[in-house]
mmCIF file of C-alpha atoms in Angstrom:
data_model
loop_
_atom_site.group_PDB
_atom_site.id
_atom_site.type_symbol
_atom_site.label_atom_id
_atom_site.label_comp_id
_atom_site.label_asym_id
_atom_site.label_seq_id
_atom_site.Cartn_x
_atom_site.Cartn_y
_atom_site.Cartn_z
ATOM 1 C CA UNK A 252 24.590 -14.643 -9.346
ATOM 2 C CA UNK A 253 25.735 -10.616 -9.686
ATOM 3 C CA UNK A 254 25.700 -8.092 -6.715
ATOM 4 C CA UNK A 255 25.487 -4.652 -6.583
ATOM 5 C CA UNK A 256 27.925 -4.065 -4.019
ATOM 6 C CA UNK A 257 28.365 -1.013 -1.214
ATOM 7 C CA UNK A 258 30.977 0.659 0.363
ATOM 8 C CA UNK A 259 31.107 1.006 3.369
ATOM 9 C CA UNK A 260 29.047 -0.621 4.754
ATOM 10 C CA UNK A 261 28.302 2.151 7.678
ATOM 11 C CA UNK A 262 29.458 5.754 8.159
ATOM 12 C CA UNK A 263 29.554 7.847 11.328
ATOM 13 C CA UNK A 264 30.643 10.958 10.239
ATOM 14 C CA UNK A 265 29.943 14.868 11.816
ATOM 15 C CA UNK A 266 27.550 17.817 10.700
ATOM 16 C CA UNK A 267 28.628 19.364 8.016
ATOM 17 C CA UNK A 268 31.411 17.052 6.776
ATOM 18 C CA UNK A 269 31.294 15.875 3.800
ATOM 19 C CA UNK A 270 30.389 12.199 2.352
ATOM 20 C CA UNK A 271 30.832 9.749 -0.742
ATOM 21 C CA UNK A 272 28.591 7.158 -0.875
ATOM 22 C CA UNK A 273 29.938 4.454 -3.224
ATOM 23 C CA UNK A 274 28.541 2.049 -5.394
ATOM 24 C CA UNK A 275 29.336 -0.940 -7.710
ATOM 25 C CA UNK A 276 26.719 -1.918 -10.697
ATOM 26 C CA UNK A 277 26.286 -4.891 -12.041
ATOM 27 C CA UNK A 278 28.641 -4.130 -14.641
ATOM 28 C CA UNK A 279 26.544 -4.996 -17.904
ATOM 29 C CA UNK A 280 23.526 -2.846 -15.853
ATOM 30 C CA UNK A 281 22.957 0.977 -17.662
ATOM 31 C CA UNK A 282 19.924 2.491 -15.164
ATOM 32 C CA UNK A 283 20.944 3.615 -11.674
ATOM 33 C CA UNK A 284 19.028 4.606 -9.285
ATOM 34 C CA UNK A 285 19.651 5.379 -5.184
ATOM 35 C CA UNK A 286 17.245 5.043 -3.167
ATOM 36 C CA UNK A 287 17.026 5.626 0.565
ATOM 37 C CA UNK A 288 15.754 4.526 4.256
ATOM 38 C CA UNK A 289 15.741 6.386 7.636
ATOM 39 C CA UNK A 290 15.318 4.637 10.420
ATOM 40 C CA UNK A 291 11.620 2.559 10.473
ATOM 41 C CA UNK A 292 9.929 4.667 7.705
ATOM 42 C CA UNK A 293 9.524 3.992 4.573
ATOM 43 C CA UNK A 294 11.935 3.311 1.214
ATOM 44 C CA UNK A 295 12.177 6.957 -0.647
ATOM 45 C CA UNK A 296 13.795 7.391 -3.762
ATOM 46 C CA UNK A 297 16.391 9.977 -4.848
ATOM 47 C CA UNK A 298 17.360 9.476 -8.128
ATOM 48 C CA UNK A 299 18.258 7.613 -11.103
ATOM 49 C CA UNK A 300 21.056 7.997 -13.299
ATOM 50 C CA UNK A 301 21.200 6.776 -17.195
ATOM 51 C CA UNK A 302 23.330 7.463 -20.335
ATOM 52 C CA UNK A 303 25.611 9.190 -17.902
ATOM 53 C CA UNK A 304 23.337 11.584 -16.739
ATOM 54 C CA UNK A 305 20.411 12.058 -13.784
ATOM 55 C CA UNK A 306 17.581 10.999 -15.301
ATOM 56 C CA UNK A 307 14.364 12.147 -11.980
ATOM 57 C CA UNK A 308 15.453 13.355 -8.891
ATOM 58 C CA UNK A 309 13.374 13.857 -6.866
ATOM 59 C CA UNK A 310 12.346 16.539 -3.694
ATOM 60 C CA UNK A 311 14.783 15.003 -1.689
ATOM 61 C CA UNK A 312 18.008 15.509 -3.562
ATOM 62 C CA UNK A 313 18.144 19.066 -3.177
ATOM 63 C CA UNK A 314 21.822 20.556 -4.075
ATOM 64 C CA UNK A 315 23.587 18.720 -1.418
ATOM 65 C CA UNK A 316 23.735 15.584 -3.361
ATOM 66 C CA UNK A 317 25.836 15.531 -5.734
ATOM 67 C CA UNK A 318 26.168 11.696 -8.241
ATOM 68 C CA UNK A 319 29.442 11.206 -10.531
ATOM 69 C CA UNK A 320 29.608 7.923 -12.672
ATOM 70 C CA UNK A 321 33.246 8.699 -12.554
ATOM 71 C CA UNK A 322 34.842 5.558 -14.316
ATOM 72 C CA UNK A 323 32.457 3.670 -16.634
ATOM 73 C CA UNK A 324 32.330 1.204 -12.577
ATOM 74 C CA UNK A 325 32.002 3.003 -9.890
ATOM 75 C CA UNK A 326 28.689 4.681 -8.809
ATOM 76 C CA UNK A 327 28.154 7.447 -6.619
ATOM 77 C CA UNK A 328 26.765 10.014 -4.393
ATOM 78 C CA UNK A 329 27.576 12.951 -2.428
ATOM 79 C CA UNK A 330 26.345 14.335 -0.179
ATOM 80 C CA UNK A 331 28.661 17.660 0.285
ATOM 81 C CA UNK A 332 27.300 19.377 3.858
ATOM 82 C CA UNK A 333 25.649 16.914 6.009
ATOM 83 C CA UNK A 334 22.930 17.614 8.399
ATOM 84 C CA UNK A 335 21.540 15.314 10.961
ATOM 85 C CA UNK A 336 18.279 14.572 8.755
ATOM 86 C CA UNK A 337 20.445 12.833 6.111
ATOM 87 C CA UNK A 338 21.303 9.809 8.928
ATOM 88 C CA UNK A 339 20.175 6.636 7.142
ATOM 89 C CA UNK A 340 20.529 3.425 5.397
ATOM 90 C CA UNK A 341 21.069 4.519 1.556
ATOM 91 C CA UNK A 342 20.417 1.529 -1.209
ATOM 92 C CA UNK A 343 22.310 1.687 -4.144
ATOM 93 C CA UNK A 344 20.103 -0.236 -6.917
ATOM 94 C CA UNK A 345 21.131 -1.034 -10.824
ATOM 95 C CA UNK A 346 18.548 -2.643 -13.727
ATOM 96 C CA UNK A 347 19.113 -3.494 -16.914
ATOM 97 C CA UNK A 348 16.121 -2.693 -19.817
ATOM 98 C CA UNK A 349 13.056 -5.903 -19.128
ATOM 99 C CA UNK A 350 14.928 -6.937 -16.071
ATOM 100 C CA UNK A 351 14.077 -6.607 -11.616
ATOM 101 C CA UNK A 352 16.108 -4.064 -9.326
ATOM 102 C CA UNK A 353 19.289 -5.588 -7.994
ATOM 103 C CA UNK A 354 19.722 -3.646 -5.494
ATOM 104 C CA UNK A 355 22.830 -2.834 -2.814
ATOM 105 C CA UNK A 356 22.805 -4.451 0.860
ATOM 106 C CA UNK A 357 23.272 -0.509 2.275
ATOM 107 C CA UNK A 358 24.819 2.266 3.447
ATOM 108 C CA UNK A 359 24.234 3.642 6.972
ATOM 109 C CA UNK A 360 25.372 7.333 7.550
ATOM 110 C CA UNK A 361 25.187 8.153 11.429
ATOM 111 C CA UNK A 362 25.141 12.313 11.438
ATOM 112 C CA UNK A 363 26.586 13.516 14.660
ATOM 113 C CA UNK B 166 0.915 10.621 -8.461
ATOM 114 C CA UNK B 167 2.126 7.422 -7.058
ATOM 115 C CA UNK B 168 1.587 6.364 -3.908
ATOM 116 C CA UNK B 169 1.146 2.305 -1.781
ATOM 117 C CA UNK B 170 -0.449 2.294 1.127
ATOM 118 C CA UNK B 171 0.714 -0.756 2.885
ATOM 119 C CA UNK B 172 -1.428 -2.829 5.704
ATOM 120 C CA UNK B 173 0.404 -0.972 9.546
ATOM 121 C CA UNK B 174 2.247 -3.346 11.274
ATOM 122 C CA UNK B 175 4.035 -4.798 13.050
ATOM 123 C CA UNK B 176 1.841 -8.360 13.174
ATOM 124 C CA UNK B 177 2.852 -10.665 14.876
ATOM 125 C CA UNK B 178 2.026 -14.946 13.953
ATOM 126 C CA UNK B 179 2.994 -17.899 15.509
ATOM 127 C CA UNK B 180 4.660 -21.027 13.604
ATOM 128 C CA UNK B 181 2.147 -22.416 11.550
ATOM 129 C CA UNK B 182 0.059 -19.264 10.948
ATOM 130 C CA UNK B 183 -1.970 -17.957 7.826
ATOM 131 C CA UNK B 184 -0.390 -14.527 6.273
ATOM 132 C CA UNK B 185 -2.097 -11.268 4.818
ATOM 133 C CA UNK B 186 -0.842 -7.967 4.612
ATOM 134 C CA UNK B 187 -2.807 -5.573 2.231
ATOM 135 C CA UNK B 188 -1.233 -3.555 -0.087
ATOM 136 C CA UNK B 189 -3.110 -1.235 -2.471
ATOM 137 C CA UNK B 190 -1.637 1.836 -4.609
ATOM 138 C CA UNK B 191 -2.241 4.536 -6.841
ATOM 139 C CA UNK B 192 -1.110 5.350 -9.704
ATOM 140 C CA UNK B 193 -1.228 6.650 -12.979
ATOM 141 C CA UNK B 194 -0.864 3.982 -16.429
ATOM 142 C CA UNK B 195 -0.682 0.267 -15.610
ATOM 143 C CA UNK B 196 2.388 -0.167 -12.678
ATOM 144 C CA UNK B 197 4.362 -2.932 -11.893
ATOM 145 C CA UNK B 198 3.929 -4.374 -8.584
ATOM 146 C CA UNK B 199 6.782 -5.554 -6.397
ATOM 147 C CA UNK B 200 6.856 -7.255 -2.793
ATOM 148 C CA UNK B 201 10.216 -6.842 -0.938
ATOM 149 C CA UNK B 202 12.233 -8.381 1.998
ATOM 150 C CA UNK B 203 14.154 -6.952 3.834
ATOM 151 C CA UNK B 204 15.891 -9.574 6.401
ATOM 152 C CA UNK B 205 17.383 -8.122 9.742
ATOM 153 C CA UNK B 206 20.991 -6.637 8.397
ATOM 154 C CA UNK B 207 20.276 -6.780 4.728
ATOM 155 C CA UNK B 208 18.707 -5.529 1.856
ATOM 156 C CA UNK B 209 16.052 -5.220 0.538
ATOM 157 C CA UNK B 210 15.401 -8.383 -2.037
ATOM 158 C CA UNK B 211 12.650 -8.889 -5.083
ATOM 159 C CA UNK B 212 10.495 -11.527 -4.027
ATOM 160 C CA UNK B 213 7.098 -11.417 -6.395
ATOM 161 C CA UNK B 214 5.763 -9.904 -8.720
ATOM 162 C CA UNK B 215 3.683 -9.180 -10.562
ATOM 163 C CA UNK B 216 3.382 -7.347 -14.484
ATOM 164 C CA UNK B 217 -0.270 -7.470 -15.231
ATOM 165 C CA UNK B 218 -3.928 -7.304 -13.888
ATOM 166 C CA UNK B 219 -4.618 -10.493 -12.929
ATOM 167 C CA UNK B 220 -1.595 -12.119 -12.344
ATOM 168 C CA UNK B 221 0.121 -14.451 -9.364
ATOM 169 C CA UNK B 222 2.616 -13.638 -8.959
ATOM 170 C CA UNK B 223 4.131 -16.951 -6.066
ATOM 171 C CA UNK B 224 7.943 -17.386 -4.406
ATOM 172 C CA UNK B 225 9.115 -19.437 -1.216
ATOM 173 C CA UNK B 226 5.423 -20.613 -0.142
ATOM 174 C CA UNK B 227 4.102 -16.968 -0.838
ATOM 175 C CA UNK B 228 1.581 -15.272 -3.250
ATOM 176 C CA UNK B 229 -0.139 -11.788 -4.494
ATOM 177 C CA UNK B 230 -2.301 -11.521 -7.314
ATOM 178 C CA UNK B 231 -2.852 -7.713 -9.342
ATOM 179 C CA UNK B 232 -6.505 -6.754 -8.735
ATOM 180 C CA UNK B 233 -7.063 -3.804 -10.744
ATOM 181 C CA UNK B 234 -10.367 -3.432 -9.800
ATOM 182 C CA UNK B 235 -9.828 -3.128 -6.706
ATOM 183 C CA UNK B 236 -5.625 -1.794 -7.158
ATOM 184 C CA UNK B 237 -4.930 -4.102 -5.175
ATOM 185 C CA UNK B 238 -2.315 -6.547 -4.411
ATOM 186 C CA UNK B 239 -2.505 -8.926 -1.353
ATOM 187 C CA UNK B 240 0.349 -10.265 0.026
ATOM 188 C CA UNK B 241 -0.566 -14.065 1.599
ATOM 189 C CA UNK B 242 1.185 -17.523 2.868
ATOM 190 C CA UNK B 243 -0.595 -19.974 4.406
ATOM 191 C CA UNK B 244 1.890 -21.369 6.646
ATOM 192 C CA UNK B 245 4.510 -18.494 7.877
ATOM 193 C CA UNK B 246 7.598 -20.133 10.085
ATOM 194 C CA UNK B 247 9.314 -18.111 11.879
ATOM 195 C CA UNK B 248 12.727 -17.506 9.063
ATOM 196 C CA UNK B 249 10.059 -16.122 7.512
ATOM 197 C CA UNK B 250 10.763 -13.115 9.889
ATOM 198 C CA UNK B 251 11.194 -9.505 7.970
ATOM 199 C CA UNK B 252 9.740 -6.063 6.524
ATOM 200 C CA UNK B 253 8.150 -6.573 3.525
ATOM 201 C CA UNK B 254 7.512 -3.595 2.005
ATOM 202 C CA UNK B 255 5.420 -3.890 -1.792
ATOM 203 C CA UNK B 256 6.425 -1.546 -4.249
ATOM 204 C CA UNK B 257 5.042 -0.287 -7.729
ATOM 205 C CA UNK B 258 6.647 0.939 -10.993
ATOM 206 C CA UNK B 259 4.798 3.283 -13.655
ATOM 207 C CA UNK B 260 6.405 4.200 -16.646
ATOM 208 C CA UNK B 261 4.788 6.087 -19.079
ATOM 209 C CA UNK B 262 8.249 6.331 -21.241
ATOM 210 C CA UNK B 263 11.767 7.436 -20.957
ATOM 211 C CA UNK B 264 14.243 5.907 -19.009
ATOM 212 C CA UNK B 265 13.597 6.080 -15.529
ATOM 213 C CA UNK B 266 11.417 2.329 -14.346
ATOM 214 C CA UNK B 267 11.693 4.443 -10.898
ATOM 215 C CA UNK B 268 9.918 2.762 -7.354
ATOM 216 C CA UNK B 269 7.983 4.379 -5.395
ATOM 217 C CA UNK B 270 7.629 1.656 -1.571
ATOM 218 C CA UNK B 271 4.887 1.125 0.956
ATOM 219 C CA UNK B 272 5.911 1.771 4.560
ATOM 220 C CA UNK B 273 7.002 -1.225 4.960
ATOM 221 C CA UNK B 274 5.201 -4.080 6.942
ATOM 222 C CA UNK B 275 7.085 -5.944 10.348
ATOM 223 C CA UNK B 276 6.648 -9.575 9.859
ATOM 224 C CA UNK B 277 7.576 -11.490 13.553
ATOM 225 C CA UNK B 278 7.181 -15.689 13.811
ATOM 226 C CA UNK B 279 7.396 -17.106 16.948
ATOM 227 C CA UNK B 280 7.542 -20.961 17.255
#
């Protein structure tokens, strides 16, 4: 069964550093998403991406965040200058019109 | 805006006990409703879904019925197993057009089943 692949599974970074979280969505999917889950809290929507542009973003997704689909297969989330409160599990997901989401297994980001 | 309210956990049960996890929602339009499960150390997996009123979603012995009149989608299982221990998330997707289909999640309920 096709999977959404996320790398790395765990990343530790120092406050103020830039991080890039990588995702390989399912190849024929058209809608791409990032969600995050702060430890012990609910899963929150960050951003959706369709037709090579952001279709919606949450208030969490400020100027420190950006997404890109650089080569038609990868889908990346960049945090320019990480803060302690960015520590969370970040989930990538993809879907086609009329299908369910497929989530990746997540990247645990720890900002120290 | 859309929101999902889920029964607070944690829930601890003995094997073969009956499980109910309550979920209610607020949404504009006609949402689709979902239950996702997160096993320890893993990502989110779709457990079941219902896309219109009175639909019943079911999978692996779990069931939930879309109740529009009470805006609820409670998760039930008649006899839980130790392997059901996980975090369960209720979620909705309500789209009035466009190209988004984002999910709104509840806070999650940790279920622990003891042998």
